[in-house]
Short mmCIF file of C-alpha atoms in Angstrom, two decimals:
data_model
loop_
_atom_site.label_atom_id
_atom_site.label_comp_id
_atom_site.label_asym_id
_atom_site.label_seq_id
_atom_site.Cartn_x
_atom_site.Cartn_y
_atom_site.Cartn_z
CA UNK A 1 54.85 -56.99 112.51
CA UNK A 2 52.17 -56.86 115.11
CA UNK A 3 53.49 -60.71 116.49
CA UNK A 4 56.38 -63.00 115.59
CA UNK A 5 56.00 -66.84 116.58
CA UNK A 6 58.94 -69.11 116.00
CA UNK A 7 58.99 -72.37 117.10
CA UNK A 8 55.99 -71.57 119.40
CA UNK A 9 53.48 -73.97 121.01
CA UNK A 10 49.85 -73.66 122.40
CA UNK A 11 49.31 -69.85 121.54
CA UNK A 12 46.12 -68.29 121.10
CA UNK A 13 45.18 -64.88 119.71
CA UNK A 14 41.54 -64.02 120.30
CA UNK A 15 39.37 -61.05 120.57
CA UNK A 16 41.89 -58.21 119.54
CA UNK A 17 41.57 -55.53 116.74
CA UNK A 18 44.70 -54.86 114.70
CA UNK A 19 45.23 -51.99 112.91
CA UNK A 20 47.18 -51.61 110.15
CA UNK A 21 47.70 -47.98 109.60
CA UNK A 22 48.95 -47.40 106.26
CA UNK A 23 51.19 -50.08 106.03
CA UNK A 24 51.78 -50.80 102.57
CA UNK A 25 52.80 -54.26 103.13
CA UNK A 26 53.20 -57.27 105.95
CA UNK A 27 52.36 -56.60 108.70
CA UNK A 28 49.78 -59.29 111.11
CA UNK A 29 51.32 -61.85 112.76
CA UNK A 30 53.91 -64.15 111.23
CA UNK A 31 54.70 -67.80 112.41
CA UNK A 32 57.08 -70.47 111.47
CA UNK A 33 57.67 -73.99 113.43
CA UNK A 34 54.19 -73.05 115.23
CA UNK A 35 52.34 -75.57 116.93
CA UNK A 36 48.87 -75.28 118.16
CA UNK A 37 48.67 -71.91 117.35
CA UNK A 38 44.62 -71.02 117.62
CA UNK A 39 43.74 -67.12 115.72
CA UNK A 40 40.17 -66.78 116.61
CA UNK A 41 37.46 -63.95 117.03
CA UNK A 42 39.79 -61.01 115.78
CA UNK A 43 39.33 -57.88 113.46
CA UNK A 44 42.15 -57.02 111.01
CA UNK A 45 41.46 -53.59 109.32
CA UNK A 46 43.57 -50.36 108.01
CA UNK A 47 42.29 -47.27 109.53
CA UNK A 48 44.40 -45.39 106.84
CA UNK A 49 44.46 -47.44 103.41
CA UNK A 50 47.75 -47.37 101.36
CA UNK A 51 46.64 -46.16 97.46
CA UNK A 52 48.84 -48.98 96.40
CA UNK A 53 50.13 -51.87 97.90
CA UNK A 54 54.24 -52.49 97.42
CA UNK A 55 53.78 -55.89 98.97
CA UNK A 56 51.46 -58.58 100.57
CA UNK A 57 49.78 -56.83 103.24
CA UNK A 58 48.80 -60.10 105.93
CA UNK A 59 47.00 -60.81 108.87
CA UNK A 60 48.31 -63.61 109.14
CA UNK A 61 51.13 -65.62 107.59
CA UNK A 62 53.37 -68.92 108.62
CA UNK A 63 56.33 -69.25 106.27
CA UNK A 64 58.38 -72.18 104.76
CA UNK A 65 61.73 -71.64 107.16
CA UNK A 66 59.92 -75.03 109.19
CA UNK A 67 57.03 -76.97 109.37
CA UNK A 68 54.12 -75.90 111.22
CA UNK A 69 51.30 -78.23 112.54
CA UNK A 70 47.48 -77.74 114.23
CA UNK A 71 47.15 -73.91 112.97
CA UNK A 72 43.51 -72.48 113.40
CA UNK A 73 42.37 -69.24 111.58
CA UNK A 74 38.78 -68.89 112.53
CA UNK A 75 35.75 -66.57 112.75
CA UNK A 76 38.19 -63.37 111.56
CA UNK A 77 36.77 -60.40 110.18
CA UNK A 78 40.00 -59.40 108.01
CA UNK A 79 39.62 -56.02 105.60
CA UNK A 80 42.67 -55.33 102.97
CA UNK A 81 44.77 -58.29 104.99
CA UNK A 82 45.79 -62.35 103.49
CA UNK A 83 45.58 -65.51 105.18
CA UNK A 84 48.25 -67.03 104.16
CA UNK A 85 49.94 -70.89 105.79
CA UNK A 86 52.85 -71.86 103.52
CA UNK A 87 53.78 -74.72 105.58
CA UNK A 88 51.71 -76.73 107.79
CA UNK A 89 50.28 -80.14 108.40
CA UNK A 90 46.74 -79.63 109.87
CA UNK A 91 45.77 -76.36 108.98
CA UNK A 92 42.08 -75.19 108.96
CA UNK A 93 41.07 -71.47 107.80
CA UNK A 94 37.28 -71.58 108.24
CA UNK A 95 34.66 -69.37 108.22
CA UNK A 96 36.94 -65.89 107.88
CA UNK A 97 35.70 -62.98 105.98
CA UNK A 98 38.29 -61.20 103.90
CA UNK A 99 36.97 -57.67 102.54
CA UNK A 100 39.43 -56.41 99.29
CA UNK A 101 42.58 -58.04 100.21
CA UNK A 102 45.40 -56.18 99.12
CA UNK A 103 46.79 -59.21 97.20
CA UNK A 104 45.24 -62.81 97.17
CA UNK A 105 43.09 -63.67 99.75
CA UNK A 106 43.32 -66.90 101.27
CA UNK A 107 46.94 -68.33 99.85
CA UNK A 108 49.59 -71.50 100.29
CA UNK A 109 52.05 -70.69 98.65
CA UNK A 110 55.49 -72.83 97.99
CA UNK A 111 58.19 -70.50 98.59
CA UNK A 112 60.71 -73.37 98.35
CA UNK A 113 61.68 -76.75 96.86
CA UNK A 114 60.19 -79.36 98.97
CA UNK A 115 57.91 -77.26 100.72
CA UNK A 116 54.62 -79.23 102.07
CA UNK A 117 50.55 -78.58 102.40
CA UNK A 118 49.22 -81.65 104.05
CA UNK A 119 45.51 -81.83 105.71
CA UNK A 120 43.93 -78.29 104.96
CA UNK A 121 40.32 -77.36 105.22
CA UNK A 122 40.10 -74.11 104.16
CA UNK A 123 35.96 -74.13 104.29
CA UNK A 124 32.95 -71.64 104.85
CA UNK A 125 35.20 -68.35 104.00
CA UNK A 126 33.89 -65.48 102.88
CA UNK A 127 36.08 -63.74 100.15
CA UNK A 128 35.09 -59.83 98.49
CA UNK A 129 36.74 -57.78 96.29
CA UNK A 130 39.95 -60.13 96.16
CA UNK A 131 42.77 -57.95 93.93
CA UNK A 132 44.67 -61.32 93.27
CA UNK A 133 43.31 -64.58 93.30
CA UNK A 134 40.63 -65.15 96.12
CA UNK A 135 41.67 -68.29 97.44
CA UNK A 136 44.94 -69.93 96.24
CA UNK A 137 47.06 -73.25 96.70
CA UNK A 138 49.76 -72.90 94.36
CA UNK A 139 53.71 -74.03 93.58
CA UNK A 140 56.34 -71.50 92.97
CA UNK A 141 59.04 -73.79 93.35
CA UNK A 142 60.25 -76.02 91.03
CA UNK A 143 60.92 -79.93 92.39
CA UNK A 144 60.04 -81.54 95.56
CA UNK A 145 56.93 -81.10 97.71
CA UNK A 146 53.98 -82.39 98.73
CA UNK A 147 50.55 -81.55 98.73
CA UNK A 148 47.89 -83.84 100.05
CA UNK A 149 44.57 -84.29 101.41
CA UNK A 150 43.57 -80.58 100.73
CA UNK A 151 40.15 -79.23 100.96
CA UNK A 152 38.60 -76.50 99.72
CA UNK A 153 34.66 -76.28 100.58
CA UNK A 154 31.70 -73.96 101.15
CA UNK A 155 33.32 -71.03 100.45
CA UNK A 156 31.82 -67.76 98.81
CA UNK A 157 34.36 -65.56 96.55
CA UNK A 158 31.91 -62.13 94.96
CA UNK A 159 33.98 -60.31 92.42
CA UNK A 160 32.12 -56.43 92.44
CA UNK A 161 35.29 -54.04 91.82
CA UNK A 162 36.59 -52.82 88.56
CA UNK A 163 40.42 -54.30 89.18
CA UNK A 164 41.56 -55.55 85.81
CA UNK A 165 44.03 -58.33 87.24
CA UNK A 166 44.15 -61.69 85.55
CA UNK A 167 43.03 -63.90 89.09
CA UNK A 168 41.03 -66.50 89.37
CA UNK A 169 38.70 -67.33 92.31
CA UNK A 170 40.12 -70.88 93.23
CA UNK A 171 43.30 -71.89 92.31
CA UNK A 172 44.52 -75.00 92.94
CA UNK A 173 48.09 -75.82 91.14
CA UNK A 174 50.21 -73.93 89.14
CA UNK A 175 50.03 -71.39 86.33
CA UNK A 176 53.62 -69.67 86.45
CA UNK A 177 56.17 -70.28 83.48
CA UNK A 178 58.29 -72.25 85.18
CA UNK A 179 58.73 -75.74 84.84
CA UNK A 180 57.94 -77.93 87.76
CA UNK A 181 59.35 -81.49 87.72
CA UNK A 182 57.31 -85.10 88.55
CA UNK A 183 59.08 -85.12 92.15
CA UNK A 184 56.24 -82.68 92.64
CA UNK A 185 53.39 -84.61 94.45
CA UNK A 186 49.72 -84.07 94.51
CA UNK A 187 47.09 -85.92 95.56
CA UNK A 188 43.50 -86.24 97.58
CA UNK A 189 42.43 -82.63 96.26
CA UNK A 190 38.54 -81.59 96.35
CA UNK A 191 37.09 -78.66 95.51
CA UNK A 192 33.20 -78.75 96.33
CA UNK A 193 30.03 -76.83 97.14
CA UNK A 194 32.18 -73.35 97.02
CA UNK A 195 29.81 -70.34 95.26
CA UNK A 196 31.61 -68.19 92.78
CA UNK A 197 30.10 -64.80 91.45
CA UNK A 198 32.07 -62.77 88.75
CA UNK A 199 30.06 -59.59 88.30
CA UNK A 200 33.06 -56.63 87.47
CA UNK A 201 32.16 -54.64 84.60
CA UNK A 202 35.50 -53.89 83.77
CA UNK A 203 35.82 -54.58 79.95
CA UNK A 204 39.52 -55.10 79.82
CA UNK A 205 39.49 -57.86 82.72
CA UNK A 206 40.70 -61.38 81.18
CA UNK A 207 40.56 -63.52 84.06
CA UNK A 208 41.90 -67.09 84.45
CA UNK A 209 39.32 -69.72 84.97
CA UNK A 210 37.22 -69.02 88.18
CA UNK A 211 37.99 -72.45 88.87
CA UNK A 212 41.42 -73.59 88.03
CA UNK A 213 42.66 -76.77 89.27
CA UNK A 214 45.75 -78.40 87.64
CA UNK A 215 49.87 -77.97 86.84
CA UNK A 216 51.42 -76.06 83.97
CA UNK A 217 51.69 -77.58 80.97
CA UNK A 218 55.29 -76.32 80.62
CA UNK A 219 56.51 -79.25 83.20
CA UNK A 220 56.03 -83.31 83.99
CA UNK A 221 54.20 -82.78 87.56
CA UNK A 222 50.63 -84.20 88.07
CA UNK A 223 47.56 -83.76 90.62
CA UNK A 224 46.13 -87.28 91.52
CA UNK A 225 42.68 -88.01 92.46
CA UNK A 226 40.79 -84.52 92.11
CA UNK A 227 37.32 -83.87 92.79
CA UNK A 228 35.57 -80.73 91.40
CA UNK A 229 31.71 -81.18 92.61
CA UNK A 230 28.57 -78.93 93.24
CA UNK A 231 29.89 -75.96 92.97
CA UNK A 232 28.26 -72.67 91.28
CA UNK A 233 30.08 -70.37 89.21
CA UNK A 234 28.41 -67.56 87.62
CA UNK A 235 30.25 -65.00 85.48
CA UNK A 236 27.58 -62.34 85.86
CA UNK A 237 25.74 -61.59 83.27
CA UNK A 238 22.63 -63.18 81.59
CA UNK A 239 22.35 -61.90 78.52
CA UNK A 240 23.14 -58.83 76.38
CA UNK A 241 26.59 -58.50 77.07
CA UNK A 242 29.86 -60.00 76.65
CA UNK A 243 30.88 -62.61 79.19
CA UNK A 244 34.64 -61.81 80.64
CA UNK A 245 34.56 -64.57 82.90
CA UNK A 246 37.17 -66.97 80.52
CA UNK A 247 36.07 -70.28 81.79
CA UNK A 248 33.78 -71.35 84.33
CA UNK A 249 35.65 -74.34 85.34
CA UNK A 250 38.96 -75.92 84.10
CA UNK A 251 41.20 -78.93 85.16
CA UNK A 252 44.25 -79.18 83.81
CA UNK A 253 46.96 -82.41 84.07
CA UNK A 254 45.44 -84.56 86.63
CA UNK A 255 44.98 -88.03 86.71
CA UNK A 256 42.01 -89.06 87.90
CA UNK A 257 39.54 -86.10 87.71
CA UNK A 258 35.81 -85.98 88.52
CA UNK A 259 33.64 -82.81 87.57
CA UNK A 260 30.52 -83.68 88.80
CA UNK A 261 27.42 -82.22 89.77
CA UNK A 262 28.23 -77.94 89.06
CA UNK A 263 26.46 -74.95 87.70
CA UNK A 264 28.35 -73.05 85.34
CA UNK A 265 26.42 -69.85 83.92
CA UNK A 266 27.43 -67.04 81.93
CA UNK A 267 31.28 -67.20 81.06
CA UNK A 268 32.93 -67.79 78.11
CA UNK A 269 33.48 -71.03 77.75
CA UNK A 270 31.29 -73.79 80.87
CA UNK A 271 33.88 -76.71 81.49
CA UNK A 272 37.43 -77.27 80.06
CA UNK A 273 39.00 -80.44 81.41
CA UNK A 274 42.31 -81.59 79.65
CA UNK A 275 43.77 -85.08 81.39
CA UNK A 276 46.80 -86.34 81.78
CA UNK A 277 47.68 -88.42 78.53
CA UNK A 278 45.56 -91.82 78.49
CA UNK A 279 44.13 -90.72 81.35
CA UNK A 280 39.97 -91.34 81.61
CA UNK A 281 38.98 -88.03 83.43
CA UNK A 282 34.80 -88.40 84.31
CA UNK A 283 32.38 -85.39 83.91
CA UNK A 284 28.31 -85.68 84.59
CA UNK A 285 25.90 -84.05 86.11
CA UNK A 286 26.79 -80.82 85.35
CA UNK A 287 24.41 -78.04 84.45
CA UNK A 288 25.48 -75.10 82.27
CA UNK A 289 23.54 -72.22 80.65
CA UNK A 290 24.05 -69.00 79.11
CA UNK A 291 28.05 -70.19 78.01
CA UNK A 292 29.68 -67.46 75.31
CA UNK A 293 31.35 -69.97 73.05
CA UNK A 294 31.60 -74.12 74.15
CA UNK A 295 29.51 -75.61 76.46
CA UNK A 296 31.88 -78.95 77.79
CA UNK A 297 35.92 -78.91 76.31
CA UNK A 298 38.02 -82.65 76.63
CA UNK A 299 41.33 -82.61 75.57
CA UNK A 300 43.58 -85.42 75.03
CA UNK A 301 41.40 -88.06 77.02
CA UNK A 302 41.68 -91.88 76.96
CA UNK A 303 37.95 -93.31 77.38
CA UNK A 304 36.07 -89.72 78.66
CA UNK A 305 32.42 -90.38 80.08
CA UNK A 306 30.61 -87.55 79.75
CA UNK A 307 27.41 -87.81 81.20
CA UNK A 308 24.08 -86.86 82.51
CA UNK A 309 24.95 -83.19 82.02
CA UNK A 310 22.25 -80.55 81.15
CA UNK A 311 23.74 -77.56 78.32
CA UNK A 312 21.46 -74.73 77.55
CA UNK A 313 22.38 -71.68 75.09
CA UNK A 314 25.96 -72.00 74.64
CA UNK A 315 27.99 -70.32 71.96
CA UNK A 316 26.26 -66.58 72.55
CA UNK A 317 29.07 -64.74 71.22
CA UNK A 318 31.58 -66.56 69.18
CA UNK A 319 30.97 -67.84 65.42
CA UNK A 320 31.92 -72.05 66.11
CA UNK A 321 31.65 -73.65 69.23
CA UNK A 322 30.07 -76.82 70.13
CA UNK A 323 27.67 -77.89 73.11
CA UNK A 324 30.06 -81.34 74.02
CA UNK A 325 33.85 -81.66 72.15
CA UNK A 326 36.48 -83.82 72.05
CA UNK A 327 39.53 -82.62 70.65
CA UNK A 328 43.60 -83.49 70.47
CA UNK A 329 43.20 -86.97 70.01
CA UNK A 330 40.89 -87.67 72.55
CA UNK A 331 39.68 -91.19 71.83
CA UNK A 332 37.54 -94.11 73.01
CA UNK A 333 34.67 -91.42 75.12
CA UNK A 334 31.73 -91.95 75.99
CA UNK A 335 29.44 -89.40 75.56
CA UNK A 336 25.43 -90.40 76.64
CA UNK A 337 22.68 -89.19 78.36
CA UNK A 338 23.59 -85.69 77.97
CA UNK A 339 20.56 -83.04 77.44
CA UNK A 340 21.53 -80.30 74.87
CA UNK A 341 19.11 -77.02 73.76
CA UNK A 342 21.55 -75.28 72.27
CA UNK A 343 20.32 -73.59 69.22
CA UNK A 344 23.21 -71.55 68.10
CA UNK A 345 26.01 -73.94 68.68
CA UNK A 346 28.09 -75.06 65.50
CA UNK A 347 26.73 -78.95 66.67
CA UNK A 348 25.82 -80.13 69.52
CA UNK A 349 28.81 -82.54 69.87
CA UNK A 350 31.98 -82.73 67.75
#
């Protein structure tokens, strides 16, 4: 480790260069119990750059062992290093630039049962070459916890490299096997005006949604009040070739959810929302082009409004797909005032 804060107060690191030096994992400065700790102005490189990683290489990192509060990472230049704030109330990682981080890029992760996230802007970062997922708020524990009031804005994630890992851009929630329990509590999320660009030309890459925001089906917990607006994701390609980007956007188990107002182009499959059950999720606005199989996906919704959204040339590359769907006993939607050109789907809405 380059620093070690425990229980610390009104520290500020500003205007150094750390070098990593080969490590092949940690590293940076760690915190836990940290208050007013302000990481500003710095450059985070590796002079000598491991060929694999055995670990989470960071710059910087405040575990779950206590609660930190009022931690500022800001204006960093980080190459190969994470962000990464596991436990913190008022916690803003703005306008960093992360260059191939070894793992993830910008990361909360719950280490622990009743870990919490409460009050983070994590806005205006710039994300390359992520080898995990580029920017990532999600559980590993089980029960307990709380997540609240968490913003992710105006951030960039490019995806150039040939890595074949199965990341996603954003990733808000929880994807792992494991069952998490309705103790779990989520709530107050947006997601907004962040620009994601998928161009890898690796053809064996099967990423997760660029935009993933939701629980696991495998357990009872729930995200409350979500917001997905004006973002743009773009899988890469426009035409004559396959589109490896799996899903522009997808929400998954949340109550409450509003897509509004994106730009999904050139994946698989634009928008994928599936609700909680009897839950009326609401999803206009959009605009989506060049989509490889269905244009707009609702599962399982109670009284859908789909509206106002603009769908041109889905289903490229699959033989049935539909412009607007929806499917597993969705019931009671309202679908109107959609535009549809969409000359190769199956129908424009099933």
């Amino acid at each position: 480790l380059i620093m070690w804060l425990e229980g610390a107060s009104r520290v500020q690191v500003t205007g150094l260069q750390f070098d990593a030096n080969g490590k092949t994992q940690f590293g940076g400065i760690l915190c836990t119990g940290t208050t007013m700790l302000q990481v500003h102005h710095n450059r985070y490189f590796d002079s000598v750059p491991p060929g694999a990683w055995t670990g989470d290489p960071y710059f910087v990192a405040c575990g779950t062992d206590a609660l930190s509060s009022y931690v500022y990472v800001q204006d960093n230049i980080v190459v190969t290093g994470q962000i990464e704030i596991d436990r913190c109330q008022y916690c803003f990682i703005q306008r960093n630039t992360l260059v191939t981080p070894g793992s993830n890029g910008i990361v909360w992760s719950s280490l622990a049962n009743a870990n919490t996230a409460l009050d983070y802007w994590i806005t205006d970062n710039i994300v390359e070459n992520a080898r995990g997922n580029a920017i990532s708020v999600a559980f590993d524990a089980v029960s307990g916890g709380t997540v609240a009031r968490l913003h992710i804005q105006n951030n960039t994630v490019h995806f150039s490299n040939t890595s074949t890992d199965n990341r996603s851009a954003l990733l808000v929630g929880h994807t792992l096997l494991t069952e998490i329990d309705n103790t779990s509590n989520w709530y107050d999320i947006h997601v907004t005006g962040n620009t994601v660009i998928w161009e890898t030309t690796a053809t064996s890459a099967a990423p997760r949604p660029l935009i993933q925001v939701g629980m696991s089906n495998n357990g009872t917990a729930r995200m409350r009040e979500v917001v997905v607006a004006n973002n743009i994701v773009d899988g890469g390609f426009s035409s004559g070739s396959s589109r490896l980007a799996e899903r522009g956007i997808a929400v998954v188990n949340v109550v409450g959810a509003v897509v509004t107002g994106n730009i999904v182009r050139n994946t698989q499959r634009g928008i994928w929302v599936q609700p909680d059950a009897n839950d009326a999720p609401v999803i206009s606005g959009n605009i989506l082009k060049n989509i490889g199989g269905d244009g707009i996906i609702v599962n399982s919704a109670e009284a859908a409004v789909i509206s106002g959204n603009k769908i041109e040339a889905a289903n490229l590359d699959v033989g049935t797909a539909y412009a607007i769907a929806l499917r597993l006993q969705a019931s009671n939607g309202t679908i109107t005032g959609n535009y549809i050109a969409c000359s190769a789907c199956t129908a424009g809405i099933a």
